[in-house]
Coordinates of N, CA, C and O in Angstrom, one line a residue:
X1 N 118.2 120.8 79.5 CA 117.4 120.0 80.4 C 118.5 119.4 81.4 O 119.4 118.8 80.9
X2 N 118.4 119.6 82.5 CA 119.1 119.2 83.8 C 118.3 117.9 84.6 O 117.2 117.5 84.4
X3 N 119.0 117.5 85.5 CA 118.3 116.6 86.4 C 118.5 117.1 88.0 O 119.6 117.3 88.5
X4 N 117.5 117.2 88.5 CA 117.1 117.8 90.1 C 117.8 116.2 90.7 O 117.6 115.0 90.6
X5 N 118.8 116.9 91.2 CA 119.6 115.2 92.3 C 119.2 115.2 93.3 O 118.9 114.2 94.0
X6 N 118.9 116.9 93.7 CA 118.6 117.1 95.4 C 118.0 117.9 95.6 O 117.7 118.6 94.7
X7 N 117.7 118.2 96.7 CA 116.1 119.4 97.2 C 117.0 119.4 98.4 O 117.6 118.5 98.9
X8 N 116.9 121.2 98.8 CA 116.9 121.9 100.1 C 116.2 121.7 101.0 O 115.1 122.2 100.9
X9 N 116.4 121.1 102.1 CA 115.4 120.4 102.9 C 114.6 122.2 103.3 O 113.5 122.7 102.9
X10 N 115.5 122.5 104.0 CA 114.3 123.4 104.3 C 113.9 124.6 104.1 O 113.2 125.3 104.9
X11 N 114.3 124.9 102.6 CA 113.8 125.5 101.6 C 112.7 124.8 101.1 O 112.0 125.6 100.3
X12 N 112.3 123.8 101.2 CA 111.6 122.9 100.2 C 110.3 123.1 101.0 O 109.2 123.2 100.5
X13 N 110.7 123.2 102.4 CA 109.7 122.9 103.6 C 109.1 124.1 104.0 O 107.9 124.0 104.4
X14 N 109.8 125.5 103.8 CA 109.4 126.9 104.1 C 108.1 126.5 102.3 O 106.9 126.6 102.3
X15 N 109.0 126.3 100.9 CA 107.6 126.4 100.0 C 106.5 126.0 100.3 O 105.5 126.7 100.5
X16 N 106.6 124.3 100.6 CA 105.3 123.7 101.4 C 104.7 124.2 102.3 O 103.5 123.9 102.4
X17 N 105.3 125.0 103.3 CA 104.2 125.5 104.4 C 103.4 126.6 103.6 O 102.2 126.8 103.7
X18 N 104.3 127.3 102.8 CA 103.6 128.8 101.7 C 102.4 127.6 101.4 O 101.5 127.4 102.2
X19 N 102.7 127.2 100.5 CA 101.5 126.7 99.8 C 100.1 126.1 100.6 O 99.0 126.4 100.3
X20 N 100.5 125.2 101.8 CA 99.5 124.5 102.7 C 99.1 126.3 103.1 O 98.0 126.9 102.7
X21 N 99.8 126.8 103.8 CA 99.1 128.2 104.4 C 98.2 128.9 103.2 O 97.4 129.8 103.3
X22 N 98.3 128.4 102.4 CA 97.0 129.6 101.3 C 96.1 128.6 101.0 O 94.9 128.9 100.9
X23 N 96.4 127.2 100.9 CA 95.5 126.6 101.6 C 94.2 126.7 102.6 O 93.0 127.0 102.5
X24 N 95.0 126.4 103.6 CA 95.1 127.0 105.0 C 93.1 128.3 105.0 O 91.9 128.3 105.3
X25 N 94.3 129.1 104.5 CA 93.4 130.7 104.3 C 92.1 130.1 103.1 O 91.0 130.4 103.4
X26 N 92.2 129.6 102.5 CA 90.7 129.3 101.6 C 89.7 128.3 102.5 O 88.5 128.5 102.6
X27 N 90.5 127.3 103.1 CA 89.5 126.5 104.4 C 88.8 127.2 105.3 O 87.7 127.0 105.8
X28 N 90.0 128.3 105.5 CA 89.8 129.1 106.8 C 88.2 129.8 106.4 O 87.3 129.5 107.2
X29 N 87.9 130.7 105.1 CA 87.3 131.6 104.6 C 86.3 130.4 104.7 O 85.8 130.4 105.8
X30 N 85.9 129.4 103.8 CA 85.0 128.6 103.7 C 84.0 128.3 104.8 O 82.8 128.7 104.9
X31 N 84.8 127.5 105.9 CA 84.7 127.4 107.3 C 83.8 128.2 108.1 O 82.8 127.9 108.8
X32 N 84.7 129.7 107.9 CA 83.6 130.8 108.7 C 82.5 131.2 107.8 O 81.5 131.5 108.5
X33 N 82.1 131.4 106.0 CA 81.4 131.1 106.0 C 79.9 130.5 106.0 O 78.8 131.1 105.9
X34 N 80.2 129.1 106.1 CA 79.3 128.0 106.7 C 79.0 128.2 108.2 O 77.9 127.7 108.4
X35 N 79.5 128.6 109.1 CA 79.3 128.9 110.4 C 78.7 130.4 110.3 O 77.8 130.5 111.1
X36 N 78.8 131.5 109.5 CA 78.2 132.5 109.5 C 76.4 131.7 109.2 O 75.4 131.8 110.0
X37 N 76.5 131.2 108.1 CA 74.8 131.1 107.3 C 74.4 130.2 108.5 O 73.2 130.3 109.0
X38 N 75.4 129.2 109.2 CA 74.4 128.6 110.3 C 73.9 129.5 111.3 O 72.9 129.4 112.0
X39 N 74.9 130.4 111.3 CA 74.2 131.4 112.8 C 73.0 132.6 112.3 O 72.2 133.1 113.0
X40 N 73.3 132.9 110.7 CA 72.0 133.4 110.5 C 70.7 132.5 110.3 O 69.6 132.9 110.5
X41 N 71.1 131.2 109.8 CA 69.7 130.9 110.4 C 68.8 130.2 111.2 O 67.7 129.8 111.1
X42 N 70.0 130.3 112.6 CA 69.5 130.3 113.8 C 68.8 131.9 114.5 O 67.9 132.1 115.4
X43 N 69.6 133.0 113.6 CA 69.0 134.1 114.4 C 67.8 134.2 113.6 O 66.9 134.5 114.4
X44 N 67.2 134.1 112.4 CA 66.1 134.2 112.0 C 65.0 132.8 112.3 O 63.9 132.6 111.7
X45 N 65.6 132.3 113.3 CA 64.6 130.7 113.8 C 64.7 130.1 112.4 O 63.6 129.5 112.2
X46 N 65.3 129.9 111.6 CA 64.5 128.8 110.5 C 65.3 127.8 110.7 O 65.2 126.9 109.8
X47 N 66.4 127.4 111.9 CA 67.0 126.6 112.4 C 67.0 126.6 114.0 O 67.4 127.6 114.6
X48 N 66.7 125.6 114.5 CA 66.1 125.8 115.9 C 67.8 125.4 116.5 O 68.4 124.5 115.9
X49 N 68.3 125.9 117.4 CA 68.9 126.1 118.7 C 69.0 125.7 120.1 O 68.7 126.6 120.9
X50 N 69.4 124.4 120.6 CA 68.9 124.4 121.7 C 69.7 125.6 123.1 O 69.4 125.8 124.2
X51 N 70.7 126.1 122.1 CA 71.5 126.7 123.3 C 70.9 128.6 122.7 O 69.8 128.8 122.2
X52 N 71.7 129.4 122.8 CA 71.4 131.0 122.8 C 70.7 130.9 121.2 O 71.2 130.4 120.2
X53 N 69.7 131.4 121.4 CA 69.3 132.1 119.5 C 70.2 133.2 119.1 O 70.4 134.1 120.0
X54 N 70.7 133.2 117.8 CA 72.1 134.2 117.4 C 72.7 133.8 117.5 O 73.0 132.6 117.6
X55 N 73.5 135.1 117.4 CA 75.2 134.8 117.1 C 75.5 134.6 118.5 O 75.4 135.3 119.5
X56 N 76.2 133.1 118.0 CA 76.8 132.5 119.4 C 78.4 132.3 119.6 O 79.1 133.0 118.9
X57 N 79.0 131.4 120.4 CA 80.2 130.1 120.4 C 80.5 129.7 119.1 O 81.7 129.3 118.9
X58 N 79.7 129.8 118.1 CA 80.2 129.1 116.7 C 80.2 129.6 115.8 O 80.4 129.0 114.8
X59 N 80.1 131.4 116.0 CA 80.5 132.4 115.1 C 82.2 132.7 115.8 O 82.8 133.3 115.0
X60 N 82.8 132.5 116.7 CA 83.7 132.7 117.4 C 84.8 132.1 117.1 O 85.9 132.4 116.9
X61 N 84.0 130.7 117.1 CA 85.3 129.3 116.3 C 85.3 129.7 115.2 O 86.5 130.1 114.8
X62 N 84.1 129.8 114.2 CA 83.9 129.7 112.7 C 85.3 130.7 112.2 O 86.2 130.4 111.5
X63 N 85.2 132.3 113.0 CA 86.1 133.2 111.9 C 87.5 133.0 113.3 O 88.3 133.9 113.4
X64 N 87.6 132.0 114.0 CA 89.0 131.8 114.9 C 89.4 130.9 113.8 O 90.5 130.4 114.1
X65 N 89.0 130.5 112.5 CA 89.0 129.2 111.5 C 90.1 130.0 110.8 O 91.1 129.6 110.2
X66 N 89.6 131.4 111.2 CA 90.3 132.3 109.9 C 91.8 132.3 110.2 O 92.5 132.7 109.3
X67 N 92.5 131.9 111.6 CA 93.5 132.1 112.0 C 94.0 130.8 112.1 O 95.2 130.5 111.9
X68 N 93.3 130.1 112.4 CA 93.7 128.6 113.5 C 94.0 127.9 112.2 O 95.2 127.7 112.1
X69 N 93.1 127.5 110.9 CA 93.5 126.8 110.0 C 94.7 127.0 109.2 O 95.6 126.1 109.1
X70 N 94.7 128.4 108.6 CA 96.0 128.7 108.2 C 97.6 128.2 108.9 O 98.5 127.5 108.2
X71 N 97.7 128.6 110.3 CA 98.9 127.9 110.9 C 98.8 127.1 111.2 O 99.8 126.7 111.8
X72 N 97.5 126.1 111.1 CA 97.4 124.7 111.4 C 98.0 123.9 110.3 O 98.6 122.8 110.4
X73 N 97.9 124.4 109.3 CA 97.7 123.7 107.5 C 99.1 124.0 107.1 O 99.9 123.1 106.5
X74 N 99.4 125.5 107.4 CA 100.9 125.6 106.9 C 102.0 125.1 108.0 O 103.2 125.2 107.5
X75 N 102.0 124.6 109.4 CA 102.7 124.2 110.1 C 102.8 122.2 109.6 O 103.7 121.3 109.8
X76 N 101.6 122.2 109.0 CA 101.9 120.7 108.9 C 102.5 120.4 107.4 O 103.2 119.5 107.0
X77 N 101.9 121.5 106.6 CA 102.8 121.6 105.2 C 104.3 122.0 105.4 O 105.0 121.7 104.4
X78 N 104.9 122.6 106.5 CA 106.5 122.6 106.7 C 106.6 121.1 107.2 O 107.2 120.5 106.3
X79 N 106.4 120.2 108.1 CA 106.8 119.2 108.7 C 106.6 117.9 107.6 O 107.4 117.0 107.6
X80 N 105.5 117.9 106.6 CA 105.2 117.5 105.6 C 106.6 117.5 104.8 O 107.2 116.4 104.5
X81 N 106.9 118.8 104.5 CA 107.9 119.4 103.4 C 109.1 118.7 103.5 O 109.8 118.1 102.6
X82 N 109.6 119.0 105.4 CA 110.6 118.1 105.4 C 110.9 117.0 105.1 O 111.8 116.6 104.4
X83 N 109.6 116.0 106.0 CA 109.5 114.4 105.4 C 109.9 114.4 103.8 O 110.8 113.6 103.4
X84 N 109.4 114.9 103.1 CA 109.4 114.8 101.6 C 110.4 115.3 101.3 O 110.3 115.3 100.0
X85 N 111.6 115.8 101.4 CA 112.3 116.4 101.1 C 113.6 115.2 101.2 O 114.1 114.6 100.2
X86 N 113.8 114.8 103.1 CA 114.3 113.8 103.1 C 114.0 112.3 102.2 O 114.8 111.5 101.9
X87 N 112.7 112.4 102.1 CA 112.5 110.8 101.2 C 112.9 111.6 99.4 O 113.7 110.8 98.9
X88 N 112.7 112.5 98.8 CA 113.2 112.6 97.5 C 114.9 112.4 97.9 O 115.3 111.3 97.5
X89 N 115.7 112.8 98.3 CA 116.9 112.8 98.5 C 117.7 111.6 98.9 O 118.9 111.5 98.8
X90 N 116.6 110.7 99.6 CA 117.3 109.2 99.8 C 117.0 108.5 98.4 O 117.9 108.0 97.7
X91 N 115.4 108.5 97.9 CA 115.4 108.1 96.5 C 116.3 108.0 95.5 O 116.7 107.0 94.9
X92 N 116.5 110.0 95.3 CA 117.2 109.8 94.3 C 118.7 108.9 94.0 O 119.2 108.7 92.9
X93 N 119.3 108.4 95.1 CA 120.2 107.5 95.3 C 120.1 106.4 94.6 O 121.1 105.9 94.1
X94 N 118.7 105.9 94.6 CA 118.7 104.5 93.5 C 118.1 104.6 92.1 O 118.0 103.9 91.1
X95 N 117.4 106.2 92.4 CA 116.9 106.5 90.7 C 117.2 107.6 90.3 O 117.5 108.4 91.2
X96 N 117.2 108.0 88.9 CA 118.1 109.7 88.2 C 117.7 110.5 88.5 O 118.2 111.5 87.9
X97 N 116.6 110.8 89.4 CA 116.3 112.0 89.6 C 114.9 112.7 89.0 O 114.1 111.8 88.8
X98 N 114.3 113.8 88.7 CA 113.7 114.3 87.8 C 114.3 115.4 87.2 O 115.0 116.2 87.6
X99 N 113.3 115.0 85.4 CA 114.5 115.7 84.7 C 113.7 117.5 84.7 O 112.5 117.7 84.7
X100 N 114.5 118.3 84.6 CA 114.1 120.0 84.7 C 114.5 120.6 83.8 O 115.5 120.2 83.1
X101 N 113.7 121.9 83.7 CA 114.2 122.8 82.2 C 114.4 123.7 83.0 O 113.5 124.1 83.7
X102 N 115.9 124.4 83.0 CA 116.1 125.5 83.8 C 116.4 126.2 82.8 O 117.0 125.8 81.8
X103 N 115.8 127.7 82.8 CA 115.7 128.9 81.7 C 117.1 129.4 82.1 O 117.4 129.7 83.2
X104 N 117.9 129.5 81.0 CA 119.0 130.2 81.5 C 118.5 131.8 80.5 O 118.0 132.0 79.4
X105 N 119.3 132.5 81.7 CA 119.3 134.1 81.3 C 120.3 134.5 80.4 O 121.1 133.6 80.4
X106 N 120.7 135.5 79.4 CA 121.4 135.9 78.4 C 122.2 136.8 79.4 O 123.1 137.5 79.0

């Protein structure tokens, strides 16, 4: 059992954007789903439209969701990462740290 003193800032910050970006991509998918079922049931009328009936403007945003969320989500999970990175590494200055089990190899 070891104690983590410090984090790579921007190693820390490249994981966090990984992680927010797959994120990111499940919002993304959701997103244009829900915008798909609204535009099918505008094209079958069972949802009235005041602008084009069909597939409109909001099937366009819905699957641009597919692109725009991901680098929106993982761009703020790197700038996130940093912040967090810096505040663990001033922390650990007045407290031990957290403790880690590093597997060592034979």
């Amino acid at each position: 059992m070891g104690r983590l003193h410090r984090i790579k800032i921007f190693a820390f910050a490249k994981f966090q954007a990984f992680l927010m970006g797959l994120v990111g991509i499940v919002c993304g998918i959701l997103y244009s789903f829900g915008g798909l079922i609204i535009d099918i049931l505008v094209s079958i009328e069972w949802v009235s439209s005041s602008e084009t009936p069909g597939l409109s403007f909001g099937t366009i945003l819905a699957f641009g969701a597919l692109i725009g969320m991901p680098v929106l989500f993982a761009t703020i999970g790197f700038l996130l990462g940093i912040i967090e990175a810096i505040l663990y590494n001033l922390f650990t200055k007045w407290f031990s740290g957290l403790n880690v089990n590093f597997k060592q190899e034979a």
